Coordinates of C-alpha atoms in Angstrom, one line a residue:
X1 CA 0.0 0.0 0.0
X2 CA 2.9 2.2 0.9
X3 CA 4.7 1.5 -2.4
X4 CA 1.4 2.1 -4.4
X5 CA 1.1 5.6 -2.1
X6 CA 4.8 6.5 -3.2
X7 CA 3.9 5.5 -7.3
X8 CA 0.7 8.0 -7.5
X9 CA 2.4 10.8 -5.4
X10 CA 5.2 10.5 -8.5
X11 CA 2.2 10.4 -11.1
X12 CA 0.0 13.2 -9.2
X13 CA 3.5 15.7 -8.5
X14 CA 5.8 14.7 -11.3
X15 CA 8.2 17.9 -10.4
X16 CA 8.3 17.7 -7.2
X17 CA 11.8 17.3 -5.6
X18 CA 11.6 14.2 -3.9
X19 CA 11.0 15.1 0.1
X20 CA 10.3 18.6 -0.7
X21 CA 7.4 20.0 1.2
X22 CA 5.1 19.5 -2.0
X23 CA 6.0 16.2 -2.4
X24 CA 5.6 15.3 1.6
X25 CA 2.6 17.1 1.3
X26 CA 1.0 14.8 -1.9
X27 CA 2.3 11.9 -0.2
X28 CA 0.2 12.5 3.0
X29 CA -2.8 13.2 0.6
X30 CA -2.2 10.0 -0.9
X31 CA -1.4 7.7 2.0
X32 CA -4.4 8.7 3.7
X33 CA -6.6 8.3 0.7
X34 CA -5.3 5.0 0.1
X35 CA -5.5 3.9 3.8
X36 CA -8.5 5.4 4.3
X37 CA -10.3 3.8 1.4
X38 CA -9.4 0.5 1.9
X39 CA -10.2 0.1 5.3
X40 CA -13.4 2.0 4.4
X41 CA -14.0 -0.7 2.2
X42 CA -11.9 -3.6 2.5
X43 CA -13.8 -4.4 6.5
X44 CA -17.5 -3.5 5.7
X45 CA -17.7 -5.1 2.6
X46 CA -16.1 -8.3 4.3
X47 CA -18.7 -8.3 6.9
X48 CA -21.3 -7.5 4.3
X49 CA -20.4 -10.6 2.3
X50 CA -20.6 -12.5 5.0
X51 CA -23.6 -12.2 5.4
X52 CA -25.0 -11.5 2.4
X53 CA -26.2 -14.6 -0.1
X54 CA -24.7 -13.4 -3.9
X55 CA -26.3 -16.7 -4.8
X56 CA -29.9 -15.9 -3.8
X57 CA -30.4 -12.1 -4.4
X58 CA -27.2 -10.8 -6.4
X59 CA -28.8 -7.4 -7.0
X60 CA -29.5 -6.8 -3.6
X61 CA -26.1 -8.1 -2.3
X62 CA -24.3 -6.0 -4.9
X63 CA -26.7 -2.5 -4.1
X64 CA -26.4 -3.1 -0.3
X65 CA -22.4 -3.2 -0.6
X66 CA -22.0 -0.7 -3.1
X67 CA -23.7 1.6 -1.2
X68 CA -21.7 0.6 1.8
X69 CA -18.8 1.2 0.2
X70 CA -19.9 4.9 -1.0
X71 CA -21.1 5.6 2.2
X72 CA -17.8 5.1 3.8
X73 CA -15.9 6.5 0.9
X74 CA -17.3 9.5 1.7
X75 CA -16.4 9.8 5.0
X76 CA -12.9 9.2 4.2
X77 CA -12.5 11.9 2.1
X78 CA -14.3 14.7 4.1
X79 CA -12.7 13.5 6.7
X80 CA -9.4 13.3 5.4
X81 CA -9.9 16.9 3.3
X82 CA -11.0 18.7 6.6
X83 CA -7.8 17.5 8.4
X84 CA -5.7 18.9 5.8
X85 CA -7.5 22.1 5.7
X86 CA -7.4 22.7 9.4
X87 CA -4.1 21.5 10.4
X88 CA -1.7 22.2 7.5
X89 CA -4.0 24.8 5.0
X90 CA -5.6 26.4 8.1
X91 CA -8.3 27.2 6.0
X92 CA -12.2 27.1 7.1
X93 CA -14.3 23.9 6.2
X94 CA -16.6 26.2 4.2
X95 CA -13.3 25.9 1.5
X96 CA -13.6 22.4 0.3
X97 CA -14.8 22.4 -3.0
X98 CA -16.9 19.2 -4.3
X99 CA -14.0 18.5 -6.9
X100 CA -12.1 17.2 -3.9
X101 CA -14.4 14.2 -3.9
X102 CA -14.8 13.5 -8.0
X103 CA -11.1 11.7 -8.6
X104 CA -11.1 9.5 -4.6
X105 CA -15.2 8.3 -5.6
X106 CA -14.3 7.3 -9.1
X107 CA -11.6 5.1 -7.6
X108 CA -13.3 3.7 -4.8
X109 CA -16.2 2.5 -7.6
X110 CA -13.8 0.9 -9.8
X111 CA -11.9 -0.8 -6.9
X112 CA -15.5 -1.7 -5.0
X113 CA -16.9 -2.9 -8.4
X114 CA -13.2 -5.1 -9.0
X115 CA -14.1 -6.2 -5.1
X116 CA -18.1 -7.3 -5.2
X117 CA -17.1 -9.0 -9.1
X118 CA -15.0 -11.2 -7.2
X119 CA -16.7 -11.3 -4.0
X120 CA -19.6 -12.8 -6.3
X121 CA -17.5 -15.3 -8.0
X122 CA -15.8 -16.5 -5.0
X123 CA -19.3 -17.1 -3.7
X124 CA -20.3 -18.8 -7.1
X125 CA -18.0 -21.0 -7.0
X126 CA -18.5 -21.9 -3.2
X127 CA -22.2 -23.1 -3.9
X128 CA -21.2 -24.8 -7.1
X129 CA -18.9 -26.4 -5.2
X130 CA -20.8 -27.3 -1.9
X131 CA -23.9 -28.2 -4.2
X132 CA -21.5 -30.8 -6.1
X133 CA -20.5 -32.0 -2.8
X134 CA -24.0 -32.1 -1.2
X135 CA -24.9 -34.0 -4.6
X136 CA -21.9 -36.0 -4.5
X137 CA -22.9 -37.1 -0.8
X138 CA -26.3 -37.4 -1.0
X139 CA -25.5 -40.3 -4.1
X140 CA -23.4 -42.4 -2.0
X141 CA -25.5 -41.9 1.1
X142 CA -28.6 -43.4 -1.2
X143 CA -26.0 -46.3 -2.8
X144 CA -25.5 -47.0 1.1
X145 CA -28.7 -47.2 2.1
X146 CA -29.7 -49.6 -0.5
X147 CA -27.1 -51.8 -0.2
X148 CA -28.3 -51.9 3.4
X149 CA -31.5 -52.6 2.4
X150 CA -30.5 -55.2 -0.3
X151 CA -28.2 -56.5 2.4
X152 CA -28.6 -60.6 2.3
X153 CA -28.2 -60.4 5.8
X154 CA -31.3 -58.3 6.2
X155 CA -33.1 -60.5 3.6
X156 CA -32.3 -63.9 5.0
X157 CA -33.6 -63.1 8.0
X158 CA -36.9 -61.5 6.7
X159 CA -37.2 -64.8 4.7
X160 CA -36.5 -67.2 7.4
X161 CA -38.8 -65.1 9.4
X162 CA -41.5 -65.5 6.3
X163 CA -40.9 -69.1 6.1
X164 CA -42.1 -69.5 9.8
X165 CA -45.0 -67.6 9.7
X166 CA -46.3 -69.5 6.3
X167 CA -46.7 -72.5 8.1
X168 CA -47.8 -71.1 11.8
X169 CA -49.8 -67.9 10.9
X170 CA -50.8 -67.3 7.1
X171 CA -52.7 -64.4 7.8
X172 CA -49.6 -62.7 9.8
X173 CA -47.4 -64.1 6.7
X174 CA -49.5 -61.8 3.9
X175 CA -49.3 -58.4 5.9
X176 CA -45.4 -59.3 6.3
X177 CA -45.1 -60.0 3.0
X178 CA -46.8 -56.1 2.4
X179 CA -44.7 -54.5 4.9
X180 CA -41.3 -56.2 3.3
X181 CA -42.6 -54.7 0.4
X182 CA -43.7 -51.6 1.3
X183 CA -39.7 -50.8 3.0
X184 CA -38.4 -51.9 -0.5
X185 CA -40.5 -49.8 -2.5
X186 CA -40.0 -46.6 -0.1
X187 CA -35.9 -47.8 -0.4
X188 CA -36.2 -47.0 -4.1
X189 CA -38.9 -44.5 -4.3
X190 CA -36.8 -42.3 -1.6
X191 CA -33.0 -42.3 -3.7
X192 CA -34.1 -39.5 -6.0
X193 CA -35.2 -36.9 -2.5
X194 CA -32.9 -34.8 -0.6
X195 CA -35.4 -34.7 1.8
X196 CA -38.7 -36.5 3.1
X197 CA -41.8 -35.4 5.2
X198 CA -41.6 -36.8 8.6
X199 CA -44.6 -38.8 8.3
X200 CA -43.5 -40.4 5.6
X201 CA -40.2 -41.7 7.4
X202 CA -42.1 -42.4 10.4
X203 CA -44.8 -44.9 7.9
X204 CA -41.9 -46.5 6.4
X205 CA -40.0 -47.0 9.8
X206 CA -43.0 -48.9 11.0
X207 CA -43.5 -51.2 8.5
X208 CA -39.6 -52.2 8.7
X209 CA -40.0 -52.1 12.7
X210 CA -42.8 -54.5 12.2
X211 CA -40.6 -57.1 10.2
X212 CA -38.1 -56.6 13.2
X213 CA -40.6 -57.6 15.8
X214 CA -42.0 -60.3 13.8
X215 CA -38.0 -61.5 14.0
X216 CA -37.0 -60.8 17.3
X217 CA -40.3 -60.7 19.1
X218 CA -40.7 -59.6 23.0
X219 CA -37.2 -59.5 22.7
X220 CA -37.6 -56.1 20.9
X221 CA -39.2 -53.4 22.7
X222 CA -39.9 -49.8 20.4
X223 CA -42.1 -46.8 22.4
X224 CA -43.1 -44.2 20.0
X225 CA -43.9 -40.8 21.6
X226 CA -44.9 -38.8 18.6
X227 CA -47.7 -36.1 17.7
X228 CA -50.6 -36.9 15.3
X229 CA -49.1 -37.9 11.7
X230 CA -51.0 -35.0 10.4
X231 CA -49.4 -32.6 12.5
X232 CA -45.8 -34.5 10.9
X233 CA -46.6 -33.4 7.4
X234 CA -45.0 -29.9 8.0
X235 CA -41.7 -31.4 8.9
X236 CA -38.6 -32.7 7.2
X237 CA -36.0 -35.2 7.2
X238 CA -33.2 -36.4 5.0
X239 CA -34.9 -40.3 3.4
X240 CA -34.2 -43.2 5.5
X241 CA -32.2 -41.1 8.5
X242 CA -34.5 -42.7 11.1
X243 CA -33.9 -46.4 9.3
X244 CA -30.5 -46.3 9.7
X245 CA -30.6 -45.5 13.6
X246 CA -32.7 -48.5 14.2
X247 CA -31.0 -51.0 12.5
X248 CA -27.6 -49.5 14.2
X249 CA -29.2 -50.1 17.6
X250 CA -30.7 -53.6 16.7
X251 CA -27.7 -54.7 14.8
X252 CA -24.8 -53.5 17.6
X253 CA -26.7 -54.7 20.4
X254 CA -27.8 -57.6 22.4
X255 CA -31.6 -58.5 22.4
X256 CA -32.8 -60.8 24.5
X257 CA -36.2 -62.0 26.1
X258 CA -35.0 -61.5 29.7
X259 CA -33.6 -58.2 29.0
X260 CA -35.3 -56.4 25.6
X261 CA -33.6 -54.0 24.1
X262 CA -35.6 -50.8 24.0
X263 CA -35.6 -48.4 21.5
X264 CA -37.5 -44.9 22.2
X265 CA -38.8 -42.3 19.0
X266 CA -39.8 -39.1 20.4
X267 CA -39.9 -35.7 18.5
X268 CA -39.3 -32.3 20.6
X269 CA -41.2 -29.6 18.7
X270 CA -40.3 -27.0 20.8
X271 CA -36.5 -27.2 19.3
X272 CA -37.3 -28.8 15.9
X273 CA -35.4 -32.1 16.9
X274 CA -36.5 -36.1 16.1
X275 CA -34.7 -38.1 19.1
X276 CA -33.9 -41.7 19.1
X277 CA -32.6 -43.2 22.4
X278 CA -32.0 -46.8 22.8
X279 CA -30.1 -48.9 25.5
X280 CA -26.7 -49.5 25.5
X281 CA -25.9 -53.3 25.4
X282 CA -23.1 -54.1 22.7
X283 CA -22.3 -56.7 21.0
X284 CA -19.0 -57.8 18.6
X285 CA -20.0 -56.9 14.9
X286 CA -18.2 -58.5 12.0
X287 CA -16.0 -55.5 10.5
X288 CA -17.5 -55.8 7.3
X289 CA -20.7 -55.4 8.6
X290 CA -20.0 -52.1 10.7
X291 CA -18.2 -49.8 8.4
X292 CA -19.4 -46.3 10.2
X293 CA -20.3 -45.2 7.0
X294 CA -24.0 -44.6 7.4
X295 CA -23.9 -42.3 10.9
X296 CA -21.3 -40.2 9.3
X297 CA -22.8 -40.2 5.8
X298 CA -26.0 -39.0 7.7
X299 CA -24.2 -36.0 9.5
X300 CA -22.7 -34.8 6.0
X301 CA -26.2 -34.6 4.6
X302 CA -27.2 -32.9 7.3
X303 CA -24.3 -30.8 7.3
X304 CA -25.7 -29.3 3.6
X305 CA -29.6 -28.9 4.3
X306 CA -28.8 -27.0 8.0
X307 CA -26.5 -25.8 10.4
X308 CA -27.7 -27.9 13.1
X309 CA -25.8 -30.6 13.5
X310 CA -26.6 -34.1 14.5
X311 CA -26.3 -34.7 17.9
X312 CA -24.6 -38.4 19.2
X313 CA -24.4 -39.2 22.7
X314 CA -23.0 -42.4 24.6
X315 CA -23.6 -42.7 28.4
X316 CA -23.2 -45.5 30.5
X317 CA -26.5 -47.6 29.7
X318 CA -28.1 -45.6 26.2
X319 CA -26.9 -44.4 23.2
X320 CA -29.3 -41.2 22.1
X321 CA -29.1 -39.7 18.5
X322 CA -30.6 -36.5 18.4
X323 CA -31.5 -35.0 14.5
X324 CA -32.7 -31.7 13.4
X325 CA -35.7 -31.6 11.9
X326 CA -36.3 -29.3 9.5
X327 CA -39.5 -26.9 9.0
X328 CA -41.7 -26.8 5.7
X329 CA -42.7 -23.0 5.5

């Protein structure tokens, strides 16, 4: 800045002596201009832009900063031509004329419109590159979340389950067959969403709760604590997030008939958040069947629809997930 201050004292006083009084004189103009204006302009703008969305309303964004910037400017420069009227002029204030102001304002607009032009492409590129991400995350987090579904695992259980009821309870064995279906045909209907209505999570994590119970039976214990479905139709959450916290709890821990593991599905409205809870009993998990993948997957997709983040705790008998849930408006 101090080099740039010495290059247009040379271009503004070409034949001044160097350190002469006229040249000390232009420098100090100069130096205070070029000070003045950038912190004018270099700090408000920065606060401006973040907190401004270029994506959303560019216009706005640009008019609100630009006029920021002028505002500023302005200052500066009566500020800086009153000092040198009074201290070293010792003229009156009445003495500045307005072509003080014409050269410092055309200046500040071509540096300010250099500034917001790249203040808006740095922000372009930003959300191209966090909506490539969120894309790029959401695809693997669907890929995941079938192949959990699809998992032979999962499937050989249902169909042992299936075989059992066939020859004990026919009746029981249709409506499993229905709900079996109905978890694979949300699996493949949800892959193209970002995000889901609550009630629809909540339909789809009953029917694969069901299969779960017809499997493990009193050994499986599951209270939901939840409002009307209707009143859930207003609310939103990323496809199959509430699938993959029950089929972490029933799949790292013990279930037994003595001691059921309990599962508990409750939704705070007063802070917008979905809580599952369930207690704490582990058991060993063959490592290819517990990658960590999903909870973290989870959190990244949250990570792009809100600032809330998910919320995992581990205490001494339950492990509780708490999830934002976010608000149709």
């Amino acid at each position: 800045m101090t080099l740039f201050a010495f290059v247009l004292t040379f271009l503004f006083c070409p034949k001044c002596g160097i350190f002469t009084e006229d040249f000390v004189v232009t420098l100090g103009y100069t130096l205070c201009y070029t000070y003045g204006l950038w912190l004018a302009n270099e700090y408000p703008n920065r606060r401006l832009n973040r907190n401004a969305d270029w994506t959303k309303n560019p216009i706005r964004s640009f008019l609100i900063t630009l006029g920021a910037s002028m505002s500023a400017s302005l200052l500066v420069i009566s500020l800086v031509n009153v000092a040198f009227l009074a201290f070293y002029h010792h003229r009156p204030v009445s003495a500045i004329r307005w072509e003080n102001f014409i050269f410092p304002l055309l200046t500040t607009v071509v540096v300010s419109l250099f500034m917001h032009s790249r203040s808006f492409l740095l922000s372009w590129r930003d959300a191209a590159i966090r909506a490539e991400r969120m894309e790029k995350e959401s695809a693997v987090a669907r890929l995941d979340s079938l192949r959990r579904q699809v998992d032979p695992h999962f499937l050989f259980n249902s169909l042992n389950a299936l075989t059992s009821l066939v020859e004990e309870d026919p009746t029981r064995a249709v409506r499993f067959i229905r709900q079996l279906s109905q978890v694979y045909r949300y699996v493949l209907d949800s892959q193209d969403h970002e995000v889901v209505t609550l009630a629809e999570e909540l339909r789809f994590a009953e029917a694969y709760l069901y299969l779960q119970r017809t499997r493990l039976g009193n050994s499986l214990e599951v209270e939901l604590d939840l409002p009307p479905t209707d009143d859930l139709e207003n609310f939103m959450v990323p496809p199959l997030a509430l699938q993959l916290l029950l089929e972490n709890a029933i799949k790292h821990n013990t279930a037994l008939q003595n001691q059921p593991l309990r599962i508990r599905i409750y939704l705070d409205e007063a802070s917008h958040q979905l809580v599952v809870s369930n207690t704490l009993r582990p058991r060993r998990v063959a490592p290819e069947e517990s990658t960590g993948l999903g909870l973290r997957n989870l959190e990244s997709r949250y990570g792009f629809l809100t600032q809330h983040p998910v919320s995992v705790k581990k205490t001494d008998h339950e492990f509780i997930v708490t999830l934002p849930v976010l608000e149709l408006v």
